[in-house]
Short mmCIF file of C-alpha atoms and ligand atoms in Angstrom, two decimals:
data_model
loop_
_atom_site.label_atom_id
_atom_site.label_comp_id
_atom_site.label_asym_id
_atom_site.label_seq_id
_atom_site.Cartn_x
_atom_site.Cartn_y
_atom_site.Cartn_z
CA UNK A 1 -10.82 87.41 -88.96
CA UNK A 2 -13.27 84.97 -90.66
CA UNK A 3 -12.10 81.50 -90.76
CA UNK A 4 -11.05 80.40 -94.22
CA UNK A 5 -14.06 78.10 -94.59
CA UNK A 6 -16.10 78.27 -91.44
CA UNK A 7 -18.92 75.56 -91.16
CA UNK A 8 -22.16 75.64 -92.45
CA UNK A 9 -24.73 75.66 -89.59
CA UNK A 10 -27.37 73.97 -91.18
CA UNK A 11 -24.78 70.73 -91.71
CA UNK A 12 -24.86 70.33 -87.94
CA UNK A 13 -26.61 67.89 -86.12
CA UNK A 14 -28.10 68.73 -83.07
CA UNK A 15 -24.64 66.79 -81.38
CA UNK A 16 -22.35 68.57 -83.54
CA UNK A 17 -24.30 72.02 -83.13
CA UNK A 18 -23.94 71.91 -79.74
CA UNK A 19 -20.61 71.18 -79.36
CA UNK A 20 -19.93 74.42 -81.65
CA UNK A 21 -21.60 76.42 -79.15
CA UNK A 22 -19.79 74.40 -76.15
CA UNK A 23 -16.69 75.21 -77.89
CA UNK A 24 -17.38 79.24 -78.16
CA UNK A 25 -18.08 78.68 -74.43
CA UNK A 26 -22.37 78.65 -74.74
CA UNK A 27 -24.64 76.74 -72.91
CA UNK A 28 -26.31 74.12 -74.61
CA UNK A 29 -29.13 75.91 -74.57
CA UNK A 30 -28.19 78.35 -76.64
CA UNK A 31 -27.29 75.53 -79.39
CA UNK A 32 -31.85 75.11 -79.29
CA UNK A 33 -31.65 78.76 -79.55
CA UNK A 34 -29.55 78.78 -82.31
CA UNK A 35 -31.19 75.49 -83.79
CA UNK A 36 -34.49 77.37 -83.93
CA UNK A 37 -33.88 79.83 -85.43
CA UNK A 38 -32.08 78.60 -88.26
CA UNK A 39 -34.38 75.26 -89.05
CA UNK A 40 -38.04 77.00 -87.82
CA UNK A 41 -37.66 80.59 -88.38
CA UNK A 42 -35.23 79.77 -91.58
CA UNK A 43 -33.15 82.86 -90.58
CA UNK A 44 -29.78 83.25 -92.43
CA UNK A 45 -28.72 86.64 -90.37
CA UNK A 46 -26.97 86.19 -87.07
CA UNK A 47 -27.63 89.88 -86.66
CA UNK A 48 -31.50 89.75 -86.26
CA UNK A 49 -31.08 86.19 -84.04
CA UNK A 50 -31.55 89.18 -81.23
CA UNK A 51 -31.59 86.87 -78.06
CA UNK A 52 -28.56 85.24 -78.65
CA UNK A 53 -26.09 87.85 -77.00
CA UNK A 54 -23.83 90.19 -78.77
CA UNK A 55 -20.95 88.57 -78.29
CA UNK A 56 -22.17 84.94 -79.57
CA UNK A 57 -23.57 86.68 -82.40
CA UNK A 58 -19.98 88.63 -83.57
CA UNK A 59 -18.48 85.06 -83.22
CA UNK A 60 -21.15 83.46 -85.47
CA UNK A 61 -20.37 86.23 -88.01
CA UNK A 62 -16.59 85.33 -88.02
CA UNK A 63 -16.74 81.34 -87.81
CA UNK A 64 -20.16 80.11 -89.18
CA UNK A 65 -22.04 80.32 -92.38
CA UNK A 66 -25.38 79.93 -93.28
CA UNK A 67 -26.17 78.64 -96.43
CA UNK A 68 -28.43 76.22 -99.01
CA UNK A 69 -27.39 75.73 -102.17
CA UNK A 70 -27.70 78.32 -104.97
CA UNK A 71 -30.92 78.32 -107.32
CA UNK A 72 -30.18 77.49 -110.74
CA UNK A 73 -33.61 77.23 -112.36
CA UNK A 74 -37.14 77.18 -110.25
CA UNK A 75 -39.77 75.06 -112.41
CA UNK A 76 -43.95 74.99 -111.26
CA UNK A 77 -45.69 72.56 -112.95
CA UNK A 78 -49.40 72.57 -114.31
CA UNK A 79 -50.25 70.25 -111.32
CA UNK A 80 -48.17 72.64 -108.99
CA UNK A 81 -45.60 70.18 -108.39
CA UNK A 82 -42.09 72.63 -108.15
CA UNK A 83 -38.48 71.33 -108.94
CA UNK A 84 -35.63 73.58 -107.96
CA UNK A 85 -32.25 72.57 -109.85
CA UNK A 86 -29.81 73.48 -107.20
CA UNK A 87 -25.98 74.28 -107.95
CA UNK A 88 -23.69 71.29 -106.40
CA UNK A 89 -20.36 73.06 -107.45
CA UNK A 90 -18.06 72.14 -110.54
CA UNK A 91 -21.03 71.76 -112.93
CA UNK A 92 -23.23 69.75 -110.95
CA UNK A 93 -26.60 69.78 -109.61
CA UNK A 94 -29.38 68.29 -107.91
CA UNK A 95 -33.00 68.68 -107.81
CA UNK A 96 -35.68 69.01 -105.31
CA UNK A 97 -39.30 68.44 -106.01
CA UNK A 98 -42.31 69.96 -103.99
CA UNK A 99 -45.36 68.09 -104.24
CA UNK A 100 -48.51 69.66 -102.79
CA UNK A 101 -51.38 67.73 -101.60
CA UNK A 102 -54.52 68.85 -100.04
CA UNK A 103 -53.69 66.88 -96.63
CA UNK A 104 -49.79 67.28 -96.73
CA UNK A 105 -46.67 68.51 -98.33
CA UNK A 106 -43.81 66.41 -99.42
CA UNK A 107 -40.44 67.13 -100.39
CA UNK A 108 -38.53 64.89 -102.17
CA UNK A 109 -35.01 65.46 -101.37
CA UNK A 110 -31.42 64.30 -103.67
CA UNK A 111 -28.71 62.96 -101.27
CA UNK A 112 -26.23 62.54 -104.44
CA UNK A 113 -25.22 64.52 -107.26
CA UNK A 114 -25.34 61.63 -109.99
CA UNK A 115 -25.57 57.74 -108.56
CA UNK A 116 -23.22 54.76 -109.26
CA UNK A 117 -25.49 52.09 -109.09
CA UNK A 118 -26.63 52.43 -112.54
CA UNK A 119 -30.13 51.14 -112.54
CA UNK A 120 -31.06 50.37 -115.85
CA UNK A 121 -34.44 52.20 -116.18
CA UNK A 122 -33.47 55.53 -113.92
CA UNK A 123 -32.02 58.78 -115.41
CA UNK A 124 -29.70 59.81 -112.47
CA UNK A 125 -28.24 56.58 -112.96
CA UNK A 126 -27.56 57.08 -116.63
CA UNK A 127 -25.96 60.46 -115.54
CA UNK A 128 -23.24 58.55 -113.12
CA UNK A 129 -21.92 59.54 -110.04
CA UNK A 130 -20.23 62.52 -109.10
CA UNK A 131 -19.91 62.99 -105.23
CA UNK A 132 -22.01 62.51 -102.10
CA UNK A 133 -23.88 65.80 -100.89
CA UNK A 134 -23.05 67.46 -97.60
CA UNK A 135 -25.38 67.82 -94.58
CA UNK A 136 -25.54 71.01 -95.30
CA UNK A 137 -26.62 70.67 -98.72
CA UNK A 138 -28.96 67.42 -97.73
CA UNK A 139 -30.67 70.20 -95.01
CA UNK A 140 -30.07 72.86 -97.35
CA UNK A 141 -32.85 71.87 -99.91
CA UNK A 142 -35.84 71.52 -96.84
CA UNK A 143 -34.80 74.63 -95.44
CA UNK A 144 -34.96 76.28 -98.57
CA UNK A 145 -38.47 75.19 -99.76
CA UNK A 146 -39.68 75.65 -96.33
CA UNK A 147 -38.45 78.97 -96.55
CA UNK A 148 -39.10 80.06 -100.56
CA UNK A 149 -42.91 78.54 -100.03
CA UNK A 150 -43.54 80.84 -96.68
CA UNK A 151 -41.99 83.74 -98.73
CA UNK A 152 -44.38 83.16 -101.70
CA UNK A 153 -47.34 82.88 -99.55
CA UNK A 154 -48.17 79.19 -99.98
CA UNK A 155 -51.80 78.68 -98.97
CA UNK A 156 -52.32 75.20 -96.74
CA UNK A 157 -54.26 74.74 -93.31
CA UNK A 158 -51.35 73.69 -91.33
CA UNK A 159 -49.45 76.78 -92.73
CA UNK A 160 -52.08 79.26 -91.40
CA UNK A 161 -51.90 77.67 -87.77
CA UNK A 162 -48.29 78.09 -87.85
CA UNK A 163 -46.67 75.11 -88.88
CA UNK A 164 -44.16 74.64 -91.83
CA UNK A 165 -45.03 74.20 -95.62
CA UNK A 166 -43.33 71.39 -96.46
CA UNK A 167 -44.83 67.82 -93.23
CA UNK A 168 -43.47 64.86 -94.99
CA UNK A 169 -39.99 64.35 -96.35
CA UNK A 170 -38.93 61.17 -98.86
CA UNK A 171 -35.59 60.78 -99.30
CA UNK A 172 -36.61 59.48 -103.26
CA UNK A 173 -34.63 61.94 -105.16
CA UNK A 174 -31.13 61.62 -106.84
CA UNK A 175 -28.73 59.48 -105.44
CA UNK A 176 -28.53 56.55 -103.15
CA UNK A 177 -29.08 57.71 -99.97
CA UNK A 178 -27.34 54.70 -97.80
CA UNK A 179 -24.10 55.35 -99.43
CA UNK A 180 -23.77 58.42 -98.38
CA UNK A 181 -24.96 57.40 -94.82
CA UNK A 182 -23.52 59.48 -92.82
CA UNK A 183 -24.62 62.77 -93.77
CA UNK A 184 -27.88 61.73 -94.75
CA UNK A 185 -28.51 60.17 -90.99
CA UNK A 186 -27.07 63.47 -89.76
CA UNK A 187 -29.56 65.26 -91.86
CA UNK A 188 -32.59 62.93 -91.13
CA UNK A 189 -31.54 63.67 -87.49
CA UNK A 190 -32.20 67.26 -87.77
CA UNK A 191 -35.35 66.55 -89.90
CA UNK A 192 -36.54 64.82 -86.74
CA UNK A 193 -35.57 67.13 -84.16
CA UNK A 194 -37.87 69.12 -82.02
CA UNK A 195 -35.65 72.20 -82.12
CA UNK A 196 -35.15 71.37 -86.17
CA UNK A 197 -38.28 70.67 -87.75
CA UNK A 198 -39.65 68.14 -85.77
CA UNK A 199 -41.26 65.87 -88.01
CA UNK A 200 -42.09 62.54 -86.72
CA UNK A 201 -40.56 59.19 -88.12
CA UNK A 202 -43.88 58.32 -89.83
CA UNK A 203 -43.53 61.72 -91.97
CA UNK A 204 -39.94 61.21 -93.22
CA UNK A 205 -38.82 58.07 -95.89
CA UNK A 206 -36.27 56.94 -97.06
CA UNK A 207 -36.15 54.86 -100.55
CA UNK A 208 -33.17 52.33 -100.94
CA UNK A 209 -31.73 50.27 -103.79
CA UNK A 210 -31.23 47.46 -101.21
CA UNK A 211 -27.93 48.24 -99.52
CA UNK A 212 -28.41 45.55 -96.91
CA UNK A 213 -25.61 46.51 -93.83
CA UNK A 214 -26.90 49.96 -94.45
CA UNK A 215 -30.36 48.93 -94.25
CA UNK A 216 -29.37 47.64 -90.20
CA UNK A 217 -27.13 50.99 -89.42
CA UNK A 218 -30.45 52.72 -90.26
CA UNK A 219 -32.45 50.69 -87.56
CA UNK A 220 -29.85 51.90 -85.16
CA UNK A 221 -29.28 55.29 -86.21
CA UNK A 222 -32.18 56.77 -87.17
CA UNK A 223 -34.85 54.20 -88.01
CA UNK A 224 -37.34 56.03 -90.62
CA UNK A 225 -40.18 54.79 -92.99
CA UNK A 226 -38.60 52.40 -94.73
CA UNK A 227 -38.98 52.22 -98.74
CA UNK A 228 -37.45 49.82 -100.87
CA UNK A 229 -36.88 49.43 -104.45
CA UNK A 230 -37.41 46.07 -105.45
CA UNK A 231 -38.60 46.23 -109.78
CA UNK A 232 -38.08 42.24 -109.91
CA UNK A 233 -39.58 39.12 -108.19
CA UNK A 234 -36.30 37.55 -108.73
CA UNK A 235 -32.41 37.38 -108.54
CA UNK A 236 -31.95 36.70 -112.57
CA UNK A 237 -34.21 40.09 -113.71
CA UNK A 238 -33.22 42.03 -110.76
CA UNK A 239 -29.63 41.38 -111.04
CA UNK A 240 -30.29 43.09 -114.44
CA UNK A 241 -32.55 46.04 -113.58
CA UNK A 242 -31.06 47.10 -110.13
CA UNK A 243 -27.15 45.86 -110.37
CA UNK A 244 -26.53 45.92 -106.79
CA UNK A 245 -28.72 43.03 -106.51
CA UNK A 246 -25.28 41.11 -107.46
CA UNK A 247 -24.06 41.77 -104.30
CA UNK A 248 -26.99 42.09 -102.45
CA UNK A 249 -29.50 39.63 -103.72
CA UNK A 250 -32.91 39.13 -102.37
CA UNK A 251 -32.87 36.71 -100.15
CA UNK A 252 -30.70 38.82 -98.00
CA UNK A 253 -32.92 41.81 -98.82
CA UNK A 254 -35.69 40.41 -97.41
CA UNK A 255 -33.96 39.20 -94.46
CA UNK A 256 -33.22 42.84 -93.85
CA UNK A 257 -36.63 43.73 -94.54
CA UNK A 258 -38.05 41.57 -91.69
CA UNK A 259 -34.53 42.73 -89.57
CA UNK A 260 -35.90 46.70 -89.98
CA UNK A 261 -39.51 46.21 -89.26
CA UNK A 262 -39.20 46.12 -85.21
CA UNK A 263 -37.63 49.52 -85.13
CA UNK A 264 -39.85 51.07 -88.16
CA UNK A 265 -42.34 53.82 -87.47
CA UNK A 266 -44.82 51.78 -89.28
CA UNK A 267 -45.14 48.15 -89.38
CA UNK A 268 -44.64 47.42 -92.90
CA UNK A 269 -41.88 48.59 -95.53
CA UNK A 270 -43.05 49.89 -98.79
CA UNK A 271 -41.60 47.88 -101.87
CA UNK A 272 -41.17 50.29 -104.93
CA UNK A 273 -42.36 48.49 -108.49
CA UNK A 274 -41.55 50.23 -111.49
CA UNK A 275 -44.02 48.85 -114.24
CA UNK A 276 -41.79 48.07 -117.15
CA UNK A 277 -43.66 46.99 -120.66
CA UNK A 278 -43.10 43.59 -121.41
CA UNK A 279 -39.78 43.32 -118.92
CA UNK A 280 -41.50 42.46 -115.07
CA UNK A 281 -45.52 43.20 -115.60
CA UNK A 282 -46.67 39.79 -116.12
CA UNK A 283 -48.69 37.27 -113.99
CA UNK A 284 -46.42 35.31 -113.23
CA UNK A 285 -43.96 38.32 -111.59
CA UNK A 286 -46.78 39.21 -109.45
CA UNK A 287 -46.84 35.48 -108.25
CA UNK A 288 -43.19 35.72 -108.05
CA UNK A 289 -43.51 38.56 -105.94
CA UNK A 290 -46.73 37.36 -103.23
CA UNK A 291 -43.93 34.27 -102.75
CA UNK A 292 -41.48 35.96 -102.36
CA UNK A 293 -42.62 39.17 -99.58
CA UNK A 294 -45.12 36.01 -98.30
CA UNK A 295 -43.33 36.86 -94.23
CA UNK A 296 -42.63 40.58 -94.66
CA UNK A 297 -45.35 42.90 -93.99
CA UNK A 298 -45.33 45.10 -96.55
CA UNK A 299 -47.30 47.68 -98.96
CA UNK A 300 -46.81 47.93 -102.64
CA UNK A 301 -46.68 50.66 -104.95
CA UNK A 302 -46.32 50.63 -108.50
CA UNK A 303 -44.63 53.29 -110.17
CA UNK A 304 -45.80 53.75 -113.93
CA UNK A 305 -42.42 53.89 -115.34
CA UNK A 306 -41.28 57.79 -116.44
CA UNK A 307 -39.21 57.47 -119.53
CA UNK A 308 -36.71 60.02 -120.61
CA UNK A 309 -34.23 60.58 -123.57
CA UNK A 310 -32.53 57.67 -124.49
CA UNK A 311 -34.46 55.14 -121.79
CA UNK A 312 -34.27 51.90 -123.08
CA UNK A 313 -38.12 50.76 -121.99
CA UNK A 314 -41.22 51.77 -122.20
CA UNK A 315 -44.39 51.98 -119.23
CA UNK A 316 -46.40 48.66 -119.48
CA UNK A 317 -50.17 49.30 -120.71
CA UNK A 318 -52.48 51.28 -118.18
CA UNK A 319 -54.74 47.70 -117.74
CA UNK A 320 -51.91 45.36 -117.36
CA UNK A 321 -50.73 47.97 -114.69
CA UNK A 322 -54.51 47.42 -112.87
CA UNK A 323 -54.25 43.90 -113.69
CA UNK A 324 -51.18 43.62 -111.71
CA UNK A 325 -52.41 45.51 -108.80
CA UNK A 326 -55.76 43.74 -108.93
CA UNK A 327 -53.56 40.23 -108.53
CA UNK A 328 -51.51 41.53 -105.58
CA UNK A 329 -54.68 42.93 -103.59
CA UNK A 330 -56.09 39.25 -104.45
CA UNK A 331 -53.20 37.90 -102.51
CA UNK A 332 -54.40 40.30 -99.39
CA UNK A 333 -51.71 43.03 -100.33
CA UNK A 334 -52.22 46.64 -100.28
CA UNK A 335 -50.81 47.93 -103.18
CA UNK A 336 -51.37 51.38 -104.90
CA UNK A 337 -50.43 53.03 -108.39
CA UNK A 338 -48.21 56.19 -107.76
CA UNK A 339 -49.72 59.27 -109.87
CA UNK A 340 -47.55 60.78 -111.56
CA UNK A 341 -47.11 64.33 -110.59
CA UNK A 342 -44.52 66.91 -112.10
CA UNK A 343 -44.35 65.27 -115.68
CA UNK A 344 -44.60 68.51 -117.80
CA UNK A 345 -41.38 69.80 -115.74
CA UNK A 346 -39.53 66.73 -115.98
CA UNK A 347 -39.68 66.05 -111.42
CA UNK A 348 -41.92 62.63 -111.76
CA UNK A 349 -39.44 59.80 -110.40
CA UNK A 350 -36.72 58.85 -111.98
CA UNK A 351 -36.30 61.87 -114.58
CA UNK A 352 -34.51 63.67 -111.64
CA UNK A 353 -31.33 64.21 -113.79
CA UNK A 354 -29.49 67.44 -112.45
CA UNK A 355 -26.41 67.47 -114.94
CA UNK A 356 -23.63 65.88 -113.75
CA UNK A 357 -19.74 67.24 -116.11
CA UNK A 358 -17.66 64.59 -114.63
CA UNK A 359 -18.66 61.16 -115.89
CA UNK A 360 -15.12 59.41 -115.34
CA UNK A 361 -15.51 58.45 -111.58
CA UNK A 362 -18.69 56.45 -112.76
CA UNK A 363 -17.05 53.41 -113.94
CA UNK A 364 -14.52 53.84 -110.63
CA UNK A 365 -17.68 53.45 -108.98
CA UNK A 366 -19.49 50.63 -110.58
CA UNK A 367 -16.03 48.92 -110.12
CA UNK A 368 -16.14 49.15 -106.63
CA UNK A 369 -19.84 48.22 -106.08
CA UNK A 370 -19.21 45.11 -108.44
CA UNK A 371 -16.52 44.39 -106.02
CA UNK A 372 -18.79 43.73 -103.46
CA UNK A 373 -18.82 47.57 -101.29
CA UNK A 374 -20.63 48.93 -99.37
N1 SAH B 1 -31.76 55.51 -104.94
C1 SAH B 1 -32.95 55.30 -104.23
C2 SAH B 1 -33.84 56.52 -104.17
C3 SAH B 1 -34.01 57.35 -105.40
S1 SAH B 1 -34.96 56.72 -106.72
C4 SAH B 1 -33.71 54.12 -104.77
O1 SAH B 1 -33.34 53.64 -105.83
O2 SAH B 1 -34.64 53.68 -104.11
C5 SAH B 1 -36.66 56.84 -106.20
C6 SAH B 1 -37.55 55.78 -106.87
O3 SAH B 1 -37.77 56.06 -108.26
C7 SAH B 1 -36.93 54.40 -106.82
O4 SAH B 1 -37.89 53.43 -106.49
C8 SAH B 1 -36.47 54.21 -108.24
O5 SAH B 1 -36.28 52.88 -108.56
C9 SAH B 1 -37.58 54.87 -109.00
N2 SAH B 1 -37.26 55.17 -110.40
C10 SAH B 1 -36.05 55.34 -110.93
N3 SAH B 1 -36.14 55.60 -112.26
C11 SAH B 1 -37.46 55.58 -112.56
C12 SAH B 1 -38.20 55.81 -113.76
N4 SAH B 1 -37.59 56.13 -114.90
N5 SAH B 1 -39.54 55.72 -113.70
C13 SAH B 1 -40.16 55.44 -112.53
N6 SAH B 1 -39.52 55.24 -111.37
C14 SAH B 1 -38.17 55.30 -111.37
FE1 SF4 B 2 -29.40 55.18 -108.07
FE2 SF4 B 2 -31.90 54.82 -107.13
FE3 SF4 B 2 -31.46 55.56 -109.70
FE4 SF4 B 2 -30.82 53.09 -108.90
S1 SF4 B 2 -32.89 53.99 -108.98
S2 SF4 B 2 -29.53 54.43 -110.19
S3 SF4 B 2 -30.11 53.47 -106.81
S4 SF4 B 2 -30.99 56.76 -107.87
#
């Protein structure tokens, strides 16, 4: 008899998927077996996993599943960038972007459906929240561009000798990945694994709003490139743009920051600047700013701002955007302008919007981060 709702194999972390074989009575190394051939040869049919044994397999068919989210709509833009809007259940979804480069290709991957931190220039967070995603659902949208790209025939050097479509991952897409830690470390485990897809710590990112204790469980857990979004040189605008700054305000950002950087795959973090007309683009922000990051090695990259229906702001001026850069690298920073890829499809940052039915546990949420949680 199948169980009721067996688990979905590509949730488990290389721990947890080999205690599921220990507990059908396989040796762990039929859990790399197993872990190959769902997360490197993508296959979703126990039946053709044909060195696994007979009887492993008939169990697999009763008590496991195999499955990514459904497709709701699969958009290529004029650039190639692709967004697949992926069902979440109950009216949700989530998006994943593929952004093709001549050297690499990125995924950028949702770990939320919605976001309750509410950041005032970012669509998701004008959506709310709705729920965290599931490992499975986290893994879900890597194995299935990994697996749709192959199947179209995606043309890339590293492809032809063998390796998969999609080298880098940044966790950048909807949602707030540290508060939904635990099944996004499970999934950046499996993103790292050699029997998974074996990327290295160098090719995966994750972006954060600045959820300091998080920002210290990563170190331990599964210390990644580090981005953070930081918009505003100081408490008073950030507190305004990026509301979590209430309860985690700079100070202790950057003290976190510096914390991360001995356990970091690189040795810098990567502070996010969204280039807002009029609101955090003048010189004396970008003074602000070299004063502030003065002890934390660190890159910068500004993010022409992406507006959408409704956004409240508009992107600052193409020259005060160089301007601002040009003051930075003055100070001896590295600092780059993100292009904007995607635009015509809606997948450049921050437009991620999914649709999200159930707005009413949004201002439970906001409650409970202005309370001072996570
Ligand atoms: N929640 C995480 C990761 C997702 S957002 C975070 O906030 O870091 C990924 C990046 O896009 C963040 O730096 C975010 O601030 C930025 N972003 C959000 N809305 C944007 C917009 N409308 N235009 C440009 N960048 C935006
Ligand atoms: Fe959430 Fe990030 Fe958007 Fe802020 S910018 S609302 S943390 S997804």
């Amino acid at each position: 008899m199948p169980d009721a709702t067996p688990p979905n194999l590509l949730g488990l972390a290389p721990a947890a998927l080999a205690g599921y074989c220990a507990g059908h009575g396989e040796k762990p190394f039929r859990a790399r077996q197993l872990s190959q051939w769902l997360h490197q040869r993508l296959e979703d049919d126990v039946d053709r996993m044909t060195d696994l044994g007979k009887a492993f397999r008939a169990t697999l068919a009763t008590h496991a599943r195999i499955a990514a989210p459904d497709v709701i709509r699969d958009s290529t833009a004029s650039d190639g960038t692709r967004k697949w809007l992926l069902d979440a259940g109950n009216g949700n979804a989530v998006e994943a972007v593929y952004i093709p480069e001549d050297d690499r290709g990125t995924l950028c991957i949702s770990s939320q459906a919605g976001c309750a931190l509410d950041c005032a220039f970012c669509s998701t967070g004008k959506q709310g929240f709705n729920r965290n995603l599931a490992t499975a659902e986290i893994v879900g949208q890597l194995w299935h561009a990994n697996r749709t790209l192959l199947a179209d025939g995606v043309t890339a050097p590293w492809v032809e000798a063998g390796r998969a479509p999609i080298t880098n991952v940044v966790m950048m897409g909807m949602g707030e990945p540290l508060v939904n830690f635990d099944n996004v470390v499970a999934a950046l485990q499996l993103f790292l694994d050699d029997n998974a897809y074996g990327l290295s710590r160098r090719r995966v990112t994750l972006s954060t709003s600045g959820i300091v204790p998080m920002i210290d469980r990563l170190a331990a857990e599964a210390p990644v490139a580090l981005a953070v979004s930081l918009h505003a040189p100081n408490d008073a605008l950030r507190d305004r743009l990026v509301p979590i700054n209430r309860v985690h305000p700079l100070a202790s950002l950057m003290d976190a920051c510096r914390r991360y950087l001995p356990h970091a795959p690189r040795d810098f973090v990567t502070f996010e600047y969204v280039m807002l007309d009029g609101v955090n683009d003048a010189p004396e922000h970008a003074a602000q700013l070299v004063e502030l990051t003065r002890d934390v090695p660190c890159k910068f990259n500004l993010i022409p701002f992406n507006a959408f229906p409704g956004s409240e702001f508009r992107v600052s001026p193409r020259e005060r955007i160089a301007s601002f850069r040009k003051q930075l690298q003055d100070a001896g920073y590295t600092a780059t302008i993100r292009k904007t890829r995607g635009d015509d499809i809606d997948a450049a940052c921050g437009q991620l919007a999914g649709q999200v039915q159930d707005r009413t546990k949004r201002r439970l949420a906001t409650r409970i981060v202005a309370a001072g949680a996570p």
